[in-house]
């Protein structure tokens, strides 16, 4: 692939050098304009040895050298022509799969130099370019590069103030469905409702993008309507972040109407919007019908007990949701009780985590929760604290679980690792958090309460949804 691209660039350079050797390319078409300047002097330098020797095979050698020009040399030449200072981190890590260039002040020209060097790169899979002042020229260079590079899969261009012009360039790119990109982060780019319209029109027919971050933008209720229409048609998105926008009742209802028809979205972040109880009512209907959502964050959405009751009714029928975050909504313990009782009434519930970590609960709530966990041992409810719990009871609840397990292991002459591996059906070193919680609660060798299980999960988790027993080397009783 690299040889073909270099051959294409060389042919294009030779054509341009005859007509306009000093003319800079415009940024209108990816097949006509990108990468010409950076390769021009490289092509000239490669022609010199052939002119100095009469041996014809040197021309072949020179061509082969051109094809195998190291990418760092190409990048340095691109920087010279763009009149920008090379980024040493980029030079050192061009063969790595992860490239983090956030906050490097690249600007449009620095970004174009990066894009030129990445056209034929086969190593970089994830490219981080947040907060670099890309402007529309920079994002255009990157997306033109992606028409040629089929190895880069994740791109972060958040916090670049791309605005409407940037949204238009991105939407045209998304409509083509021609790159290998599946993760696109566009947070904090000052996108407004007119940008939402363009992006949603493109995404409605896009099946490549699986993960999309549009948080910290300026979408309002009109943008929510566009998002709802897109979600009703999109068949690719699996994760969508719309947090920190301005969706209120009308936008919330429109979004939920789209979700009711969507069958692929698994993770949705709607935190820091203004859904209120009316939006919560629409969400409750989504949860009753939707069978794909696994993770839903509606923290800080002004949802009170009234809205919580509507969500709870949806949870009584939901068979897919595992994580529900409701942090900092104005709900009380009564709303919390409604939530956990809805899980109790649903024998097919897969719920593993409910986050109500701003809510004070009572010992009566704990008794109800124990009853729910007897039916759904995978469930963990995160709350603020227990009202009126004595110091003595607190000490008993939080007895170090690793000490208890170590004591059991010593008595039975096994290792702590053997104990944990016995919880895994296949004896592997990792387990999904929900499966681990269920196994550790149901085992009768070392009785543990919900607090102690939560503490074990914290100690053994290296990923949000997985426990890793190999971390036991760093865990001491």
XYZ file of C-alpha atoms in Angstrom:
477
model
C 0.000 0.000 0.000
C 2.849 2.418 0.915
C 4.556 1.908 -2.463
C 1.296 2.579 -4.321
C 0.682 5.813 -2.393
C 4.241 7.041 -2.912
C 3.962 6.223 -6.611
C 0.725 8.208 -6.808
C 2.336 11.157 -4.992
C 5.441 11.055 -7.214
C 3.362 11.001 -10.386
C 1.278 13.902 -9.155
C 4.389 15.899 -8.138
C 6.060 15.373 -11.501
C 2.934 16.634 -13.243
C 2.669 19.699 -11.041
C 6.395 20.517 -11.238
C 6.152 20.992 -15.006
C 3.331 23.497 -14.777
C 3.410 25.241 -11.385
C 6.571 24.328 -9.471
C 6.112 27.037 -6.835
C 2.316 27.049 -6.490
C 0.853 25.918 -3.150
C -2.095 23.527 -3.337
C -5.544 24.514 -2.206
C -7.482 22.310 0.209
C -10.493 21.337 -1.865
C -9.998 17.770 -3.068
C -8.137 14.914 -1.404
C -7.044 13.363 -4.712
C -5.667 16.654 -6.051
C -4.240 18.735 -3.240
C -2.880 17.028 -0.135
C 0.745 15.988 0.363
C 2.107 17.526 -2.872
C 4.304 20.154 -1.253
C 5.907 17.805 1.231
C 6.873 15.259 -1.401
C 8.066 17.780 -4.005
C 11.562 18.421 -2.659
C 11.943 14.741 -1.754
C 11.290 13.864 -5.385
C 13.810 16.464 -6.577
C 16.468 15.201 -4.177
C 15.973 11.655 -5.368
C 16.507 12.676 -8.985
C 19.988 14.164 -8.403
C 22.047 10.953 -8.098
C 20.549 9.625 -11.323
C 21.718 12.724 -13.155
C 25.270 12.335 -11.786
C 25.753 8.766 -12.966
C 25.480 7.061 -16.333
C 24.502 3.682 -14.886
C 20.845 3.107 -15.649
C 20.228 0.810 -12.691
C 20.775 3.775 -10.375
C 17.455 5.193 -11.501
C 15.763 2.028 -10.281
C 17.656 2.229 -7.006
C 16.630 5.856 -6.589
C 12.990 4.976 -7.183
C 13.171 2.202 -4.599
C 14.764 4.616 -2.133
C 11.896 7.006 -2.756
C 9.347 4.290 -2.034
C 11.105 3.387 1.219
C 11.732 6.960 2.426
C 11.396 6.797 6.155
C 8.326 8.502 7.521
C 10.287 10.700 9.894
C 12.154 12.185 6.928
C 8.860 12.780 5.187
C 7.487 14.485 8.305
C 10.565 16.721 8.689
C 10.292 17.752 5.054
C 6.585 18.470 5.489
C 7.355 20.629 8.530
C 9.948 22.579 6.546
C 7.495 23.271 3.761
C 4.704 24.162 6.192
C 7.131 26.393 8.147
C 6.350 24.677 11.470
C 8.535 23.246 14.223
C 8.558 19.398 14.214
C 7.021 17.672 17.232
C 9.693 15.457 18.776
C 7.109 13.199 20.444
C 5.575 12.466 17.043
C 8.971 11.595 15.567
C 9.770 9.238 18.449
C 6.455 7.401 18.394
C 5.540 7.010 14.714
C 5.789 3.237 15.029
C 3.485 3.040 18.072
C -0.227 2.268 17.871
C -1.232 5.113 20.234
C -0.296 8.710 19.419
C -1.162 11.444 21.948
C -0.667 14.945 20.565
C -3.228 16.701 22.756
C -2.416 20.329 23.702
C 0.573 20.629 21.358
C -0.521 23.869 19.676
C -0.175 22.390 16.199
C -2.470 24.776 14.345
C -3.668 24.028 10.801
C -0.173 23.860 9.248
C 1.268 21.636 11.963
C -1.739 19.369 11.590
C -1.240 19.179 7.834
C 2.381 18.100 8.347
C 1.164 15.347 10.684
C -1.448 14.277 8.130
C 1.154 14.094 5.359
C 3.359 11.816 7.447
C 0.425 9.553 8.330
C -0.822 8.926 4.786
C 1.178 5.706 4.474
C 1.647 4.979 8.177
C 0.552 1.477 9.161
C 1.280 1.671 12.907
C -0.829 4.441 14.431
C -4.321 3.216 15.308
C -5.366 5.916 17.794
C -4.619 9.612 17.199
C -5.284 12.230 19.910
C -5.372 15.834 18.678
C -7.530 17.631 21.245
C -6.961 21.349 21.864
C -4.665 22.096 18.921
C -6.399 24.974 17.139
C -6.953 22.823 14.043
C -9.530 25.093 12.370
C -11.266 23.902 9.215
C -7.979 23.642 7.262
C -6.544 21.232 9.807
C -9.593 18.990 10.040
C -9.790 18.907 6.230
C -6.170 17.683 6.024
C -6.863 14.944 8.561
C -9.971 13.698 6.823
C -8.235 13.709 3.434
C -5.484 11.611 5.016
C -8.113 9.148 6.247
C -9.216 8.578 2.648
C -5.814 6.958 2.051
C -4.912 5.543 5.475
C -6.945 2.453 6.377
C -5.093 1.672 9.611
C -6.110 4.654 11.755
C -9.318 3.776 13.612
C -9.728 6.252 16.498
C -9.519 10.045 16.219
C -9.925 12.667 18.946
C -10.300 16.259 17.691
C -12.134 17.612 20.736
C -11.786 21.217 21.957
C -10.725 22.652 18.605
C -13.595 25.138 18.140
C -14.410 23.677 14.723
C -17.851 25.305 14.595
C -20.232 25.118 11.670
C -17.533 25.001 8.950
C -15.793 22.123 10.690
C -19.097 20.293 11.155
C -19.789 20.644 7.423
C -16.406 19.135 6.498
C -16.898 16.273 8.964
C -20.443 15.550 7.778
C -19.273 15.311 4.153
C -16.590 12.873 5.285
C -19.080 10.769 7.258
C -21.412 10.501 4.274
C -18.704 8.728 2.272
C -18.354 5.732 4.656
C -14.921 5.056 3.135
C -12.429 5.105 6.037
C -11.629 2.614 8.792
C -12.490 5.159 11.487
C -14.931 3.836 14.095
C -14.242 6.074 17.130
C -14.680 9.842 16.665
C -14.460 12.347 19.531
C -15.852 15.812 18.806
C -16.390 17.166 22.312
C -16.207 20.916 22.955
C -16.202 22.159 19.363
C -18.862 24.856 19.677
C -21.317 22.900 17.551
C -24.811 24.392 17.582
C -28.137 23.174 16.223
C -27.234 23.925 12.596
C -24.149 21.750 13.036
C -26.299 19.039 14.618
C -28.491 19.043 11.518
C -25.524 18.434 9.185
C -23.907 15.802 11.392
C -27.174 13.934 11.934
C -27.974 13.876 8.224
C -24.614 12.197 7.622
C -24.873 9.836 10.596
C -28.349 8.675 9.617
C -26.773 6.719 6.755
C -23.373 6.046 8.333
C -22.569 2.528 9.541
C -18.810 2.948 10.165
C -18.788 5.079 13.324
C -19.398 2.968 16.439
C -18.365 5.427 19.186
C -19.187 9.148 18.985
C -18.532 11.888 21.555
C -20.494 15.120 21.078
C -20.385 16.261 24.699
C -19.743 19.856 25.824
C -21.332 21.407 22.736
C -24.232 23.854 22.311
C -27.066 21.597 21.134
C -30.513 22.689 22.321
C -33.988 21.195 21.854
C -33.827 21.599 18.071
C -30.561 19.668 18.081
C -32.301 17.030 20.203
C -34.901 16.631 17.478
C -32.174 16.088 14.882
C -30.479 13.560 17.165
C -33.725 11.683 17.663
C -34.326 11.466 13.912
C -30.775 10.217 13.407
C -31.029 7.562 16.124
C -34.206 6.198 14.569
C -32.302 5.516 11.319
C -28.698 4.845 12.371
C -27.556 1.212 12.393
C -23.917 1.679 13.407
C -23.592 3.660 16.629
C -22.965 1.649 19.779
C -21.814 4.436 22.120
C -23.007 8.053 22.118
C -22.002 10.839 24.536
C -24.333 13.862 24.546
C -23.529 15.064 28.057
C -23.120 18.762 28.877
C -25.477 20.045 26.181
C -28.790 21.895 26.507
C -31.527 19.321 25.944
C -34.687 20.113 27.875
C -38.207 18.703 27.697
C -38.802 18.989 23.938
C -35.304 17.783 23.034
C -35.491 14.977 25.598
C -38.789 13.670 24.254
C -37.505 13.821 20.656
C -34.347 11.946 21.614
C -36.370 9.273 23.365
C -38.655 8.850 20.350
C -35.580 8.045 18.302
C -34.253 5.662 20.939
C -37.472 3.684 20.870
C -36.742 2.753 17.242
C -33.005 2.208 17.706
C -31.708 -1.332 18.103
C -27.907 -0.936 18.152
C -26.977 1.751 20.711
C -25.544 0.190 23.872
C -24.037 3.101 25.818
C -25.655 6.525 26.169
C -24.461 9.462 28.294
C -27.066 12.221 28.743
C -25.715 13.680 31.998
C -25.714 17.435 32.637
C -28.768 18.243 30.548
C -32.267 19.299 31.656
C -34.565 16.322 31.070
C -36.665 16.896 34.182
C -39.566 14.641 35.098
C -41.163 14.940 31.645
C -37.980 13.685 29.993
C -37.733 10.945 32.627
C -41.244 9.815 31.689
C -40.152 9.447 28.064
C -37.027 7.584 29.200
C -39.155 5.197 31.236
C -41.031 4.262 28.089
C -37.712 3.729 26.260
C -36.488 1.403 29.016
C -39.709 -0.579 28.828
C -39.256 -1.241 25.097
C -35.518 -0.991 24.388
C -33.467 -4.202 24.356
C -30.011 -2.875 23.386
C -29.043 -0.215 25.967
C -26.562 -1.552 28.517
C -25.313 1.713 30.054
C -27.336 4.877 30.693
C -26.089 8.004 32.484
C -28.756 10.598 33.299
C -26.955 12.232 36.216
C -27.725 15.896 36.990
C -30.940 16.151 34.956
C -33.298 17.625 37.563
C -35.213 14.353 37.997
C -37.146 14.039 41.261
C -39.045 11.103 42.781
C -41.861 11.705 40.312
C -39.567 11.070 37.352
C -37.810 8.233 39.166
C -41.145 6.434 39.520
C -41.598 6.536 35.711
C -38.079 5.209 35.146
C -38.732 2.467 37.703
C -41.815 1.306 35.814
C -39.686 0.926 32.692
C -37.056 -1.033 34.619
C -39.666 -3.607 35.633
C -39.683 -4.805 32.006
C -36.121 -4.045 30.885
C -33.864 -7.036 30.159
C -30.661 -5.388 28.920
C -29.604 -2.419 31.089
C -26.658 -3.112 33.416
C -25.596 0.351 34.583
C -27.876 3.261 35.515
C -26.301 6.480 36.827
C -28.596 8.968 38.564
C -26.039 10.958 40.557
C -27.049 14.430 41.802
C -30.703 14.302 40.820
C -33.092 15.766 43.447
C -34.430 12.392 44.588
C -34.857 11.032 48.099
C -34.697 7.607 49.705
C -38.318 6.993 48.629
C -37.188 7.222 45.006
C -34.278 4.908 45.767
C -36.673 2.318 47.174
C -38.794 2.509 44.023
C -35.708 1.788 41.922
C -34.551 -1.313 43.750
C -38.070 -2.718 44.089
C -38.479 -2.426 40.301
C -35.405 -4.653 39.927
C -36.870 -7.120 42.433
C -40.082 -7.354 40.380
C -38.147 -8.112 37.196
C -36.720 -11.654 37.266
C -34.956 -11.032 33.925
C -33.207 -7.832 35.023
C -29.463 -7.709 34.293
C -28.866 -4.581 36.383
C -25.398 -4.533 37.976
C -24.968 -0.951 39.170
C -27.286 1.860 40.224
C -25.502 5.087 41.157
C -27.503 7.268 43.563
C -24.399 8.376 45.449
C -25.908 11.656 46.661
C -28.809 9.925 48.488
C -28.811 9.225 52.227
C -30.526 5.898 52.980
C -31.711 4.168 56.156
C -31.153 0.753 57.675
C -34.632 -0.156 56.446
C -33.426 0.542 52.897
C -30.487 -1.806 53.496
C -32.848 -4.589 54.546
C -34.879 -4.114 51.364
C -31.662 -4.071 49.317
C -30.501 -7.329 50.917
C -33.767 -8.918 49.800
C -33.294 -7.637 46.257
C -29.697 -8.885 46.128
C -30.845 -12.322 47.232
C -32.682 -12.479 43.880
C -30.153 -10.411 41.893
C -26.747 -10.969 43.561
C -24.969 -9.150 40.741
C -26.558 -5.824 41.787
C -24.601 -3.028 43.472
C -26.315 0.180 44.600
C -23.981 3.081 45.349
C -25.475 5.577 47.828
C -24.047 8.366 49.990
C -24.330 6.951 53.493
C -26.664 5.255 55.961
C -28.535 7.553 58.316
C -28.125 6.823 62.036
C -25.738 3.882 61.609
C -23.786 3.317 64.833
C -19.986 3.284 64.856
C -19.978 -0.350 65.998
C -22.150 -1.462 63.084
C -20.033 0.543 60.693
C -16.891 -1.299 61.818
C -18.618 -4.666 61.375
C -19.893 -3.770 57.920
C -16.480 -2.643 56.716
C -14.345 -5.459 58.171
C -11.432 -5.984 55.766
C -12.609 -8.652 53.291
C -9.044 -9.600 52.292
C -8.225 -10.466 55.899
C -11.243 -12.755 56.078
C -10.294 -14.466 52.806
C -6.640 -14.771 53.862
C -7.724 -16.390 57.134
C -9.877 -18.904 55.257
C -7.047 -19.673 52.835
C -4.587 -20.253 55.681
C -6.989 -22.587 57.475
C -7.550 -24.682 54.353
C -3.897 -24.542 53.197
C -4.629 -22.890 49.876
C -3.550 -19.563 48.398
C -5.777 -16.507 48.163
C -5.436 -16.760 44.394
C -6.779 -20.313 44.513
C -9.819 -19.037 46.403
C -10.566 -16.372 43.814
C -9.920 -18.635 40.830
C -12.422 -21.107 42.284
C -15.089 -18.452 41.722
C -14.473 -18.465 37.969
C -16.267 -21.261 36.080
C -13.301 -21.713 33.727
C -10.560 -20.871 36.257
C -9.461 -17.762 34.337
C -7.727 -14.776 35.906
C -10.417 -12.275 34.858
C -14.175 -12.079 35.319
C -16.888 -9.568 34.440
C -17.735 -7.516 37.541
C -21.359 -8.675 37.584
C -20.383 -12.341 37.433
C -17.785 -11.823 40.156
C -20.265 -10.107 42.465
C -22.767 -12.895 41.934
C -20.180 -15.615 42.573
C -18.655 -14.015 45.681
C -22.066 -13.405 47.271
C -23.388 -16.880 46.514
C -20.273 -18.701 47.790
C -20.570 -19.914 51.396
C -16.884 -20.260 52.319
C -16.336 -16.647 53.402
C -19.627 -14.797 54.060
C -19.288 -11.192 52.874
C -21.730 -8.282 52.843
C -22.402 -5.830 50.035
C -19.877 -3.301 51.339
C -17.089 -5.837 51.490
C -17.853 -7.110 48.015
C -17.727 -3.544 46.693
C -14.325 -3.103 48.360
C -13.022 -6.258 46.659
C -14.255 -5.053 43.285
C -12.390 -1.751 43.758
C -9.162 -3.543 44.639
C -9.325 -6.055 41.798
C -10.641 -3.882 38.947
C -8.202 -2.746 36.285
C -11.068 -1.948 33.906
C -14.539 -0.529 34.686
C -16.346 -3.802 34.027
C -13.699 -6.457 34.799
C -11.935 -7.858 37.868
C -8.415 -9.182 37.433
C -7.078 -11.689 39.969
C -3.504 -11.047 38.911
C -3.796 -7.729 40.787
C -3.713 -9.738 44.027
C 0.072 -9.299 44.003
C -0.463 -5.643 44.918
C -3.332 -6.221 47.366
C -2.338 -6.788 50.993
C -4.678 -7.798 53.830
